[in-house]
């Protein structure tokens, strides 16, 4: 890649995340190449390329599995919507380093000489475990407020401290994060949740003053006391962080469901015989729905997250449930995530996970046909038996399935008898 560009007379360097990761001994997810070649020249050299943003000089070149993103050295013009620069000027590699967000993300590597090119002190910050904005921190965040969330994400991911000037600039500008589009905020928060250091990420979001603006409902969990006999670990925020700490290669919906499972507690807290949070799951589900809408999440994500929050207290009732109800519950498509959430919830409070093991054993012992028995009758049968079609058909079919799930019947004749007995013409 770099070789081909160089042979055509251009300068070509590895840039950004892949250089940082290499120095840290991590295999990079993707490779960015910064070059003096103009976009047209890059496209001419690599006919199979995908021009994703020619105006910004960005071209993707697919190569043996990995995709290389080739970007022309540039300097960004003023940002107006806090997202895209108004204009870009194609300039030198030095200016290209200066437009990048953090010093550790602004390193180049020249594959020809095998040397790191560092215009911003990024290697020293890497060694010191420090995240620092390139140039004047306040100005850099004013150009793009999303960088404040990126700072938290990278610091959490690598266990770095945020340099004092950079942290102060974030704290000063924190309230302006809401000027960034909800989609970008959501994407960044989801990454913070998924990258394996969610607890550190949320502690940093709070310390940087961002949490109250991006997720005020989560910020409100701070200081909400819980009954010590059920929650010796402390308040609702502490409890939630202890769950986040247990996320292991999680899906985005499990992450969000975990973060929000007790979001209904702050508004429902009452002091009766003891501290109580009546109906917090239901209230929390409504709040999760609002949050998911505010962050422009997909319907698919929103439905699963809301379901997880809504159902998380029901898991404890499973052993006492009637068989049909229990089987219908455990066969829901989101149930495995709910059970994982429930286990983390137990570990983060009383540490007794016997309920989860009971459910796992129960599910493991269930033959598939016991959870989804074959359908014995259809609407056609009901019509043939003289019933007029209508919404009660659903009830009749469900009653038959319930009886099957309870193990009370297993033939069409028995199903017909049940329907005729309960529903007179
Ligand atoms: P990751 O491992 O998460 O992909 P990365 O460093 O590769 O980390 P990307 O978001 O892929 O991050 O961006 C690639 C590079 O582009 C960064 O290293 C940084 O130099 C630059 N960059 C990305 N987003 C911004 C931004 N909002 N402002 C300034 N520079 C940015
Ligand atoms: Mg990247």
GROMACS .gro file of C-alpha atoms and ligand atoms in nm:
model
  457
    1UNK     CA    1   0.000   0.000   0.000
    2UNK     CA    2   0.245   0.262   0.122
    3UNK     CA    3   0.499   0.114  -0.117
    4UNK     CA    4   0.271   0.167  -0.419
    5UNK     CA    5   0.204   0.527  -0.322
    6UNK     CA    6   0.571   0.590  -0.265
    7UNK     CA    7   0.671   0.444  -0.601
    8UNK     CA    8   0.428   0.685  -0.762
    9UNK     CA    9   0.627   0.965  -0.599
   10UNK     CA   10   0.406   1.036  -0.296
   11UNK     CA   11   0.475   1.034   0.075
   12UNK     CA   12   0.275   0.765   0.257
   13UNK     CA   13   0.269   0.697   0.633
   14UNK     CA   14   0.070   0.482   0.874
   15UNK     CA   15  -0.124   0.721   1.095
   16UNK     CA   16  -0.341   0.746   1.406
   17UNK     CA   17  -0.483   0.448   1.594
   18UNK     CA   18  -0.279   0.178   1.418
   19UNK     CA   19   0.053   0.344   1.510
   20UNK     CA   20  -0.060   0.390   1.870
   21UNK     CA   21  -0.176   0.028   1.894
   22UNK     CA   22   0.147  -0.102   1.742
   23UNK     CA   23   0.352   0.084   2.000
   24UNK     CA   24   0.131  -0.062   2.271
   25UNK     CA   25   0.170  -0.412   2.131
   26UNK     CA   26  -0.197  -0.436   2.034
   27UNK     CA   27  -0.313  -0.566   1.696
   28UNK     CA   28  -0.489  -0.270   1.528
   29UNK     CA   29  -0.854  -0.308   1.419
   30UNK     CA   30  -0.791  -0.114   1.101
   31UNK     CA   31  -0.517   0.078   0.928
   32UNK     CA   32  -0.517   0.443   0.834
   33UNK     CA   33  -0.266   0.573   0.584
   34UNK     CA   34  -0.191   0.942   0.549
   35UNK     CA   35  -0.046   1.054   0.219
   36UNK     CA   36   0.062   1.357   0.020
   37UNK     CA   37  -0.124   1.211  -0.282
   38UNK     CA   38  -0.443   1.395  -0.376
   39UNK     CA   39  -0.764   1.186  -0.371
   40UNK     CA   40  -0.772   1.169  -0.754
   41UNK     CA   41  -0.418   1.029  -0.758
   42UNK     CA   42  -0.507   0.766  -0.492
   43UNK     CA   43  -0.813   0.661  -0.692
   44UNK     CA   44  -0.608   0.630  -1.009
   45UNK     CA   45  -0.353   0.408  -0.834
   46UNK     CA   46  -0.610   0.174  -0.675
   47UNK     CA   47  -0.895   0.108  -0.918
   48UNK     CA   48  -1.084  -0.111  -0.668
   49UNK     CA   49  -1.102   0.163  -0.406
   50UNK     CA   50  -1.417   0.301  -0.244
   51UNK     CA   51  -1.421   0.682  -0.239
   52UNK     CA   52  -1.604   0.749   0.090
   53UNK     CA   53  -1.532   1.118   0.121
   54UNK     CA   54  -1.335   1.257  -0.169
   55UNK     CA   55  -1.401   1.615  -0.057
   56UNK     CA   56  -1.229   1.533   0.274
   57UNK     CA   57  -0.966   1.324   0.101
   58UNK     CA   58  -1.082   0.987   0.240
   59UNK     CA   59  -1.063   0.673   0.028
   60UNK     CA   60  -1.096   0.311   0.139
   61UNK     CA   61  -0.874   0.057  -0.032
   62UNK     CA   62  -0.973  -0.305   0.037
   63UNK     CA   63  -0.670  -0.534   0.062
   64UNK     CA   64  -0.646  -0.903   0.161
   65UNK     CA   65  -0.909  -0.903   0.435
   66UNK     CA   66  -0.822  -0.570   0.597
   67UNK     CA   67  -0.941  -0.235   0.466
   68UNK     CA   68  -0.700   0.053   0.449
   69UNK     CA   69  -0.833   0.404   0.480
   70UNK     CA   70  -0.616   0.637   0.279
   71UNK     CA   71  -0.644   1.005   0.367
   72UNK     CA   72  -0.468   1.296   0.207
   73UNK     CA   73  -0.266   1.513   0.451
   74UNK     CA   74  -0.500   1.792   0.542
   75UNK     CA   75  -0.580   2.070   0.777
   76UNK     CA   76  -0.942   2.112   0.878
   77UNK     CA   77  -1.118   2.444   0.825
   78UNK     CA   78  -1.364   2.580   1.083
   79UNK     CA   79  -1.632   2.340   1.215
   80UNK     CA   80  -1.982   2.485   1.216
   81UNK     CA   81  -2.218   2.208   1.320
   82UNK     CA   82  -1.952   2.067   1.552
   83UNK     CA   83  -1.907   1.774   1.316
   84UNK     CA   84  -1.777   1.824   0.965
   85UNK     CA   85  -1.515   2.080   0.897
   86UNK     CA   86  -1.651   2.347   0.665
   87UNK     CA   87  -1.363   2.296   0.432
   88UNK     CA   88  -1.037   2.111   0.422
   89UNK     CA   89  -0.709   2.224   0.282
   90UNK     CA   90  -0.462   1.960   0.168
   91UNK     CA   91  -0.134   2.046   0.334
   92UNK     CA   92   0.167   1.891   0.502
   93UNK     CA   93   0.200   1.596   0.735
   94UNK     CA   94   0.287   1.830   1.019
   95UNK     CA   95  -0.045   2.010   0.984
   96UNK     CA   96  -0.216   1.675   0.948
   97UNK     CA   97  -0.083   1.574   1.290
   98UNK     CA   98  -0.208   1.903   1.435
   99UNK     CA   99  -0.568   1.843   1.323
  100UNK     CA  100  -0.590   1.511   1.513
  101UNK     CA  101  -0.760   1.493   1.852
  102UNK     CA  102  -0.511   1.348   2.102
  103UNK     CA  103  -0.134   1.321   2.099
  104UNK     CA  104  -0.142   0.940   2.119
  105UNK     CA  105  -0.365   0.943   1.809
  106UNK     CA  106  -0.142   1.181   1.614
  107UNK     CA  107   0.161   0.961   1.553
  108UNK     CA  108   0.288   0.850   1.213
  109UNK     CA  109   0.496   0.548   1.121
  110UNK     CA  110   0.710   0.544   0.811
  111UNK     CA  111   0.730   0.181   0.692
  112UNK     CA  112   1.026   0.259   0.464
  113UNK     CA  113   1.257   0.375   0.744
  114UNK     CA  114   1.063   0.191   1.016
  115UNK     CA  115   1.053   0.502   1.231
  116UNK     CA  116   0.784   0.673   1.430
  117UNK     CA  117   0.728   1.036   1.338
  118UNK     CA  118   0.604   1.233   1.634
  119UNK     CA  119   0.525   1.605   1.601
  120UNK     CA  120   0.319   1.634   1.919
  121UNK     CA  121   0.491   1.445   2.201
  122UNK     CA  122   0.260   1.147   2.161
  123UNK     CA  123   0.524   0.886   2.245
  124UNK     CA  124   0.602   1.052   2.576
  125UNK     CA  125   0.231   1.060   2.663
  126UNK     CA  126   0.202   0.694   2.569
  127UNK     CA  127   0.487   0.609   2.802
  128UNK     CA  128   0.336   0.819   3.080
  129UNK     CA  129  -0.014   0.674   3.030
  130UNK     CA  130  -0.158   1.017   2.964
  131UNK     CA  131  -0.430   1.140   2.733
  132UNK     CA  132  -0.369   1.494   2.613
  133UNK     CA  133  -0.531   1.706   2.345
  134UNK     CA  134  -0.315   1.816   2.053
  135UNK     CA  135  -0.260   2.191   2.086
  136UNK     CA  136  -0.493   2.415   2.285
  137UNK     CA  137  -0.740   2.180   2.455
  138UNK     CA  138  -1.027   2.432   2.484
  139UNK     CA  139  -1.005   2.522   2.115
  140UNK     CA  140  -0.986   2.158   2.008
  141UNK     CA  141  -1.306   2.074   2.197
  142UNK     CA  142  -1.479   2.383   2.058
  143UNK     CA  143  -1.408   2.252   1.708
  144UNK     CA  144  -1.579   1.923   1.787
  145UNK     CA  145  -1.743   1.861   2.123
  146UNK     CA  146  -1.760   1.488   2.060
  147UNK     CA  147  -1.388   1.480   2.131
  148UNK     CA  148  -1.480   1.517   2.500
  149UNK     CA  149  -1.645   1.174   2.490
  150UNK     CA  150  -1.360   1.034   2.283
  151UNK     CA  151  -1.118   1.153   2.553
  152UNK     CA  152  -1.310   0.957   2.815
  153UNK     CA  153  -1.328   0.651   2.591
  154UNK     CA  154  -0.955   0.637   2.516
  155UNK     CA  155  -0.856   0.713   2.877
  156UNK     CA  156  -1.087   0.435   3.002
  157UNK     CA  157  -0.977   0.189   2.736
  158UNK     CA  158  -0.607   0.225   2.813
  159UNK     CA  159  -0.641   0.304   3.184
  160UNK     CA  160  -0.482   0.645   3.125
  161UNK     CA  161  -0.518   0.965   3.319
  162UNK     CA  162  -0.647   1.270   3.136
  163UNK     CA  163  -0.391   1.551   3.138
  164UNK     CA  164  -0.491   1.836   3.373
  165UNK     CA  165  -0.538   2.101   3.099
  166UNK     CA  166  -0.739   1.861   2.886
  167UNK     CA  167  -0.958   1.757   3.180
  168UNK     CA  168  -1.017   2.117   3.279
  169UNK     CA  169  -1.118   2.202   2.923
  170UNK     CA  170  -1.369   1.914   2.923
  171UNK     CA  171  -1.512   2.022   3.258
  172UNK     CA  172  -1.548   2.377   3.125
  173UNK     CA  173  -1.724   2.271   2.806
  174UNK     CA  174  -1.912   1.967   2.937
  175UNK     CA  175  -2.258   2.126   2.909
  176UNK     CA  176  -2.201   2.187   2.537
  177UNK     CA  177  -2.187   1.815   2.461
  178UNK     CA  178  -2.560   1.832   2.385
  179UNK     CA  179  -2.477   2.036   2.072
  180UNK     CA  180  -2.340   1.715   1.920
  181UNK     CA  181  -2.585   1.497   1.729
  182UNK     CA  182  -2.763   1.226   1.932
  183UNK     CA  183  -2.639   0.956   1.692
  184UNK     CA  184  -2.275   1.042   1.751
  185UNK     CA  185  -2.324   1.066   2.129
  186UNK     CA  186  -2.497   0.728   2.127
  187UNK     CA  187  -2.224   0.569   1.919
  188UNK     CA  188  -1.954   0.696   2.151
  189UNK     CA  189  -2.136   0.594   2.471
  190UNK     CA  190  -2.200   0.250   2.324
  191UNK     CA  191  -1.829   0.213   2.254
  192UNK     CA  192  -1.746   0.321   2.610
  193UNK     CA  193  -1.985   0.052   2.733
  194UNK     CA  194  -1.859  -0.221   2.500
  195UNK     CA  195  -1.481  -0.177   2.501
  196UNK     CA  196  -1.423  -0.369   2.824
  197UNK     CA  197  -1.373  -0.078   3.065
  198UNK     CA  198  -1.725   0.049   3.114
  199UNK     CA  199  -1.691   0.106   3.489
  200UNK     CA  200  -1.383   0.326   3.445
  201UNK     CA  201  -1.557   0.496   3.152
  202UNK     CA  202  -1.861   0.593   3.357
  203UNK     CA  203  -1.652   0.704   3.653
  204UNK     CA  204  -1.457   0.928   3.416
  205UNK     CA  205  -1.773   1.059   3.247
  206UNK     CA  206  -1.887   1.162   3.592
  207UNK     CA  207  -1.553   1.311   3.698
  208UNK     CA  208  -1.533   1.508   3.373
  209UNK     CA  209  -1.880   1.652   3.435
  210UNK     CA  210  -2.024   1.496   3.119
  211UNK     CA  211  -2.256   1.237   3.271
  212UNK     CA  212  -2.517   1.484   3.392
  213UNK     CA  213  -2.554   1.620   3.039
  214UNK     CA  214  -2.544   1.301   2.832
  215UNK     CA  215  -2.740   1.080   3.072
  216UNK     CA  216  -2.896   1.286   3.353
  217UNK     CA  217  -3.108   0.983   3.452
  218UNK     CA  218  -2.793   0.783   3.527
  219UNK     CA  219  -2.632   1.077   3.707
  220UNK     CA  220  -2.944   1.087   3.927
  221UNK     CA  221  -2.855   0.739   4.061
  222UNK     CA  222  -2.570   0.894   4.259
  223UNK     CA  223  -2.647   0.917   4.629
  224UNK     CA  224  -2.971   0.716   4.606
  225UNK     CA  225  -2.940   0.497   4.914
  226UNK     CA  226  -3.063   0.138   4.913
  227UNK     CA  227  -3.163  -0.095   5.196
  228UNK     CA  228  -2.830  -0.232   5.325
  229UNK     CA  229  -2.974  -0.581   5.388
  230UNK     CA  230  -3.027  -0.624   5.012
  231UNK     CA  231  -2.757  -0.391   4.884
  232UNK     CA  232  -2.454  -0.384   5.114
  233UNK     CA  233  -2.250  -0.239   4.824
  234UNK     CA  234  -2.400   0.110   4.848
  235UNK     CA  235  -2.609   0.347   4.639
  236UNK     CA  236  -2.771   0.280   4.301
  237UNK     CA  237  -2.483   0.431   4.101
  238UNK     CA  238  -2.224   0.219   4.285
  239UNK     CA  239  -2.437  -0.089   4.228
  240UNK     CA  240  -2.468  -0.011   3.855
  241UNK     CA  241  -2.092   0.038   3.821
  242UNK     CA  242  -2.039  -0.303   3.981
  243UNK     CA  243  -2.253  -0.455   3.707
  244UNK     CA  244  -2.072  -0.264   3.431
  245UNK     CA  245  -1.748  -0.407   3.563
  246UNK     CA  246  -1.872  -0.759   3.487
  247UNK     CA  247  -1.961  -0.702   3.120
  248UNK     CA  248  -1.760  -0.945   2.912
  249UNK     CA  249  -1.768  -0.909   2.531
  250UNK     CA  250  -2.126  -0.784   2.564
  251UNK     CA  251  -2.380  -0.699   2.298
  252UNK     CA  252  -2.484  -0.332   2.277
  253UNK     CA  253  -2.832  -0.410   2.410
  254UNK     CA  254  -2.696  -0.597   2.712
  255UNK     CA  255  -2.468  -0.299   2.783
  256UNK     CA  256  -2.751  -0.050   2.773
  257UNK     CA  257  -2.991  -0.281   2.957
  258UNK     CA  258  -2.731  -0.320   3.231
  259UNK     CA  259  -2.663   0.052   3.256
  260UNK     CA  260  -3.034   0.131   3.275
  261UNK     CA  261  -3.175  -0.167   3.469
  262UNK     CA  262  -3.227   0.040   3.785
  263UNK     CA  263  -3.278   0.379   3.619
  264UNK     CA  264  -3.632   0.379   3.763
  265UNK     CA  265  -3.503   0.374   4.120
  266UNK     CA  266  -3.428   0.744   4.178
  267UNK     CA  267  -3.781   0.861   4.093
  268UNK     CA  268  -3.953   0.576   4.282
  269UNK     CA  269  -3.758   0.577   4.608
  270UNK     CA  270  -3.982   0.581   4.918
  271UNK     CA  271  -3.907   0.546   5.287
  272UNK     CA  272  -4.165   0.304   5.428
  273UNK     CA  273  -4.085   0.019   5.668
  274UNK     CA  274  -3.755   0.028   5.480
  275UNK     CA  275  -3.626   0.202   5.168
  276UNK     CA  276  -3.841   0.081   4.878
  277UNK     CA  277  -3.850   0.131   4.502
  278UNK     CA  278  -4.201   0.025   4.414
  279UNK     CA  279  -4.259  -0.048   4.043
  280UNK     CA  280  -3.910   0.071   3.958
  281UNK     CA  281  -3.879  -0.179   3.673
  282UNK     CA  282  -4.193  -0.049   3.500
  283UNK     CA  283  -4.100   0.317   3.555
  284UNK     CA  284  -3.742   0.239   3.447
  285UNK     CA  285  -3.864   0.073   3.127
  286UNK     CA  286  -4.052   0.391   3.034
  287UNK     CA  287  -3.744   0.599   3.107
  288UNK     CA  288  -3.526   0.363   2.902
  289UNK     CA  289  -3.770   0.403   2.616
  290UNK     CA  290  -3.734   0.783   2.635
  291UNK     CA  291  -3.355   0.764   2.655
  292UNK     CA  292  -3.336   0.528   2.356
  293UNK     CA  293  -3.557   0.765   2.155
  294UNK     CA  294  -3.357   1.068   2.259
  295UNK     CA  295  -3.036   0.899   2.144
  296UNK     CA  296  -3.200   0.792   1.815
  297UNK     CA  297  -3.136   0.421   1.872
  298UNK     CA  298  -3.286   0.169   1.631
  299UNK     CA  299  -3.625   0.018   1.720
  300UNK     CA  300  -3.458  -0.321   1.751
  301UNK     CA  301  -3.218  -0.196   2.020
  302UNK     CA  302  -3.486   0.006   2.197
  303UNK     CA  303  -3.728  -0.287   2.219
  304UNK     CA  304  -3.471  -0.522   2.369
  305UNK     CA  305  -3.330  -0.263   2.613
  306UNK     CA  306  -3.677  -0.166   2.734
  307UNK     CA  307  -3.771  -0.533   2.769
  308UNK     CA  308  -3.458  -0.608   2.976
  309UNK     CA  309  -3.528  -0.319   3.214
  310UNK     CA  310  -3.896  -0.408   3.238
  311UNK     CA  311  -3.840  -0.779   3.307
  312UNK     CA  312  -3.533  -0.776   3.527
  313UNK     CA  313  -3.723  -0.823   3.853
  314UNK     CA  314  -3.939  -1.107   3.716
  315UNK     CA  315  -3.648  -1.349   3.689
  316UNK     CA  316  -3.656  -1.405   4.065
  317UNK     CA  317  -4.018  -1.525   4.037
  318UNK     CA  318  -3.939  -1.798   3.784
  319UNK     CA  319  -3.923  -2.094   4.026
  320UNK     CA  320  -4.273  -2.012   4.157
  321UNK     CA  321  -4.431  -1.953   3.816
  322UNK     CA  322  -4.681  -2.188   3.659
  323UNK     CA  323  -4.518  -2.409   3.402
  324UNK     CA  324  -4.681  -2.245   3.097
  325UNK     CA  325  -4.590  -1.896   3.206
  326UNK     CA  326  -4.236  -2.000   3.288
  327UNK     CA  327  -4.181  -2.171   2.955
  328UNK     CA  328  -4.320  -1.875   2.763
  329UNK     CA  329  -4.079  -1.649   2.953
  330UNK     CA  330  -3.760  -1.850   2.907
  331UNK     CA  331  -3.824  -1.900   2.535
  332UNK     CA  332  -3.833  -1.524   2.466
  333UNK     CA  333  -3.553  -1.434   2.225
  334UNK     CA  334  -3.397  -1.184   2.466
  335UNK     CA  335  -3.394  -1.421   2.762
  336UNK     CA  336  -3.025  -1.523   2.753
  337UNK     CA  337  -2.928  -1.155   2.790
  338UNK     CA  338  -3.179  -1.114   3.071
  339UNK     CA  339  -3.027  -1.407   3.258
  340UNK     CA  340  -2.676  -1.262   3.216
  341UNK     CA  341  -2.806  -0.931   3.350
  342UNK     CA  342  -2.965  -1.109   3.643
  343UNK     CA  343  -2.644  -1.291   3.730
  344UNK     CA  344  -2.446  -0.963   3.728
  345UNK     CA  345  -2.720  -0.806   3.940
  346UNK     CA  346  -2.683  -1.082   4.201
  347UNK     CA  347  -2.303  -1.064   4.201
  348UNK     CA  348  -2.316  -0.686   4.243
  349UNK     CA  349  -2.535  -0.706   4.553
  350UNK     CA  350  -2.581  -1.014   4.778
  351UNK     CA  351  -2.353  -1.236   4.564
  352UNK     CA  352  -2.598  -1.527   4.582
  353UNK     CA  353  -2.639  -1.662   4.226
  354UNK     CA  354  -2.834  -1.979   4.311
  355UNK     CA  355  -3.145  -1.851   4.137
  356UNK     CA  356  -2.954  -1.812   3.811
  357UNK     CA  357  -2.812  -2.162   3.837
  358UNK     CA  358  -3.156  -2.303   3.912
  359UNK     CA  359  -3.287  -2.142   3.591
  360UNK     CA  360  -2.991  -2.261   3.386
  361UNK     CA  361  -3.043  -2.618   3.507
  362UNK     CA  362  -3.413  -2.591   3.438
  363UNK     CA  363  -3.354  -2.471   3.081
  364UNK     CA  364  -3.084  -2.731   3.016
  365UNK     CA  365  -3.320  -3.010   3.122
  366UNK     CA  366  -3.604  -2.894   2.896
  367UNK     CA  367  -3.637  -3.077   2.565
  368UNK     CA  368  -3.703  -2.830   2.280
  369UNK     CA  369  -4.050  -2.972   2.209
  370UNK     CA  370  -4.147  -2.908   2.572
  371UNK     CA  371  -4.075  -2.536   2.524
  372UNK     CA  372  -4.225  -2.513   2.176
  373UNK     CA  373  -4.473  -2.796   2.144
  374UNK     CA  374  -4.611  -2.875   1.796
  375UNK     CA  375  -4.924  -2.682   1.714
  376UNK     CA  376  -5.227  -2.904   1.757
  377UNK     CA  377  -5.505  -2.688   1.615
  378UNK     CA  378  -5.539  -2.385   1.387
  379UNK     CA  379  -5.798  -2.118   1.316
  380UNK     CA  380  -5.924  -2.336   1.030
  381UNK     CA  381  -6.011  -2.609   1.283
  382UNK     CA  382  -6.202  -2.360   1.498
  383UNK     CA  383  -6.404  -2.250   1.195
  384UNK     CA  384  -6.469  -2.614   1.105
  385UNK     CA  385  -6.604  -2.666   1.459
  386UNK     CA  386  -6.851  -2.383   1.400
  387UNK     CA  387  -6.682  -2.089   1.578
  388UNK     CA  388  -6.708  -1.745   1.417
  389UNK     CA  389  -6.363  -1.590   1.358
  390UNK     CA  390  -6.266  -1.302   1.587
  391UNK     CA  391  -6.013  -1.186   1.843
  392UNK     CA  392  -6.112  -1.471   2.082
  393UNK     CA  393  -5.943  -1.714   1.839
  394UNK     CA  394  -5.608  -1.601   1.980
  395UNK     CA  395  -5.730  -1.677   2.334
  396UNK     CA  396  -5.851  -2.021   2.229
  397UNK     CA  397  -5.525  -2.110   2.057
  398UNK     CA  398  -5.326  -1.977   2.354
  399UNK     CA  399  -5.537  -2.181   2.598
  400UNK     CA  400  -5.453  -2.495   2.402
  401UNK     CA  401  -5.083  -2.410   2.400
  402UNK     CA  402  -5.092  -2.330   2.773
  403UNK     CA  403  -5.241  -2.673   2.842
  404UNK     CA  404  -4.970  -2.831   2.627
  405UNK     CA  405  -4.697  -2.642   2.812
  406UNK     CA  406  -4.850  -2.757   3.141
  407UNK     CA  407  -4.834  -3.114   3.009
  408UNK     CA  408  -5.213  -3.152   3.030
  409UNK     CA  409  -5.279  -3.255   2.672
  410UNK     CA  410  -5.096  -3.371   2.365
  411UNK     CA  411  -5.348  -3.466   2.096
  412UNK     CA  412  -5.585  -3.281   1.865
  413UNK     CA  413  -5.885  -3.463   2.017
  414UNK     CA  414  -5.794  -3.346   2.365
  415UNK     CA  415  -5.744  -2.992   2.234
  416UNK     CA  416  -6.089  -2.996   2.072
  417UNK     CA  417  -6.245  -3.120   2.393
  418UNK     CA  418  -6.083  -2.837   2.589
  419UNK     CA  419  -6.203  -2.571   2.346
  420UNK     CA  420  -6.560  -2.705   2.330
  421UNK     CA  421  -6.576  -2.726   2.709
  422UNK     CA  422  -6.459  -2.368   2.768
  423UNK     CA  423  -6.619  -2.189   2.473
  424UNK     CA  424  -6.982  -2.263   2.407
  425UNK     CA  425  -7.115  -2.164   2.066
  426LIG     P1  426  -1.010   0.292   1.738
  426LIG     O1  427  -0.914   0.188   1.784
  426LIG     O2  428  -1.124   0.312   1.836
  426LIG     O3  429  -1.056   0.279   1.597
  426LIG     P2  430  -0.867   0.521   1.639
  426LIG     O4  431  -0.760   0.605   1.700
  426LIG     O5  432  -0.834   0.444   1.516
  426LIG     O6  433  -0.925   0.427   1.751
  426LIG     P3  434  -1.078   0.641   1.486
  426LIG     O7  435  -1.208   0.696   1.536
  426LIG     O8  436  -1.081   0.517   1.403
  426LIG     O9  437  -0.986   0.620   1.614
  426LIG    O10  438  -1.006   0.759   1.407
  426LIG     C1  439  -0.880   0.742   1.342
  426LIG     C2  440  -0.792   0.864   1.368
  426LIG    O11  441  -0.854   0.982   1.315
  426LIG     C3  442  -0.767   0.893   1.515
  426LIG    O12  443  -0.657   0.822   1.565
  426LIG     C4  444  -0.745   1.043   1.515
  426LIG    O13  445  -0.612   1.074   1.478
  426LIG     C5  446  -0.836   1.093   1.404
  426LIG     N1  447  -0.970   1.134   1.452
  426LIG     C6  448  -1.083   1.059   1.457
  426LIG     N2  449  -1.188   1.128   1.503
  426LIG     C7  450  -1.143   1.252   1.529
  426LIG     C8  451  -1.203   1.372   1.577
  426LIG     N3  452  -1.332   1.376   1.611
  426LIG     N4  453  -1.124   1.482   1.587
  426LIG     C9  454  -0.992   1.477   1.553
  426LIG     N5  455  -0.931   1.369   1.508
  426LIG    C10  456  -1.003   1.257   1.495
  427LIG    MG1  457  -0.977   0.327   1.399
   0.00000   0.00000   0.00000
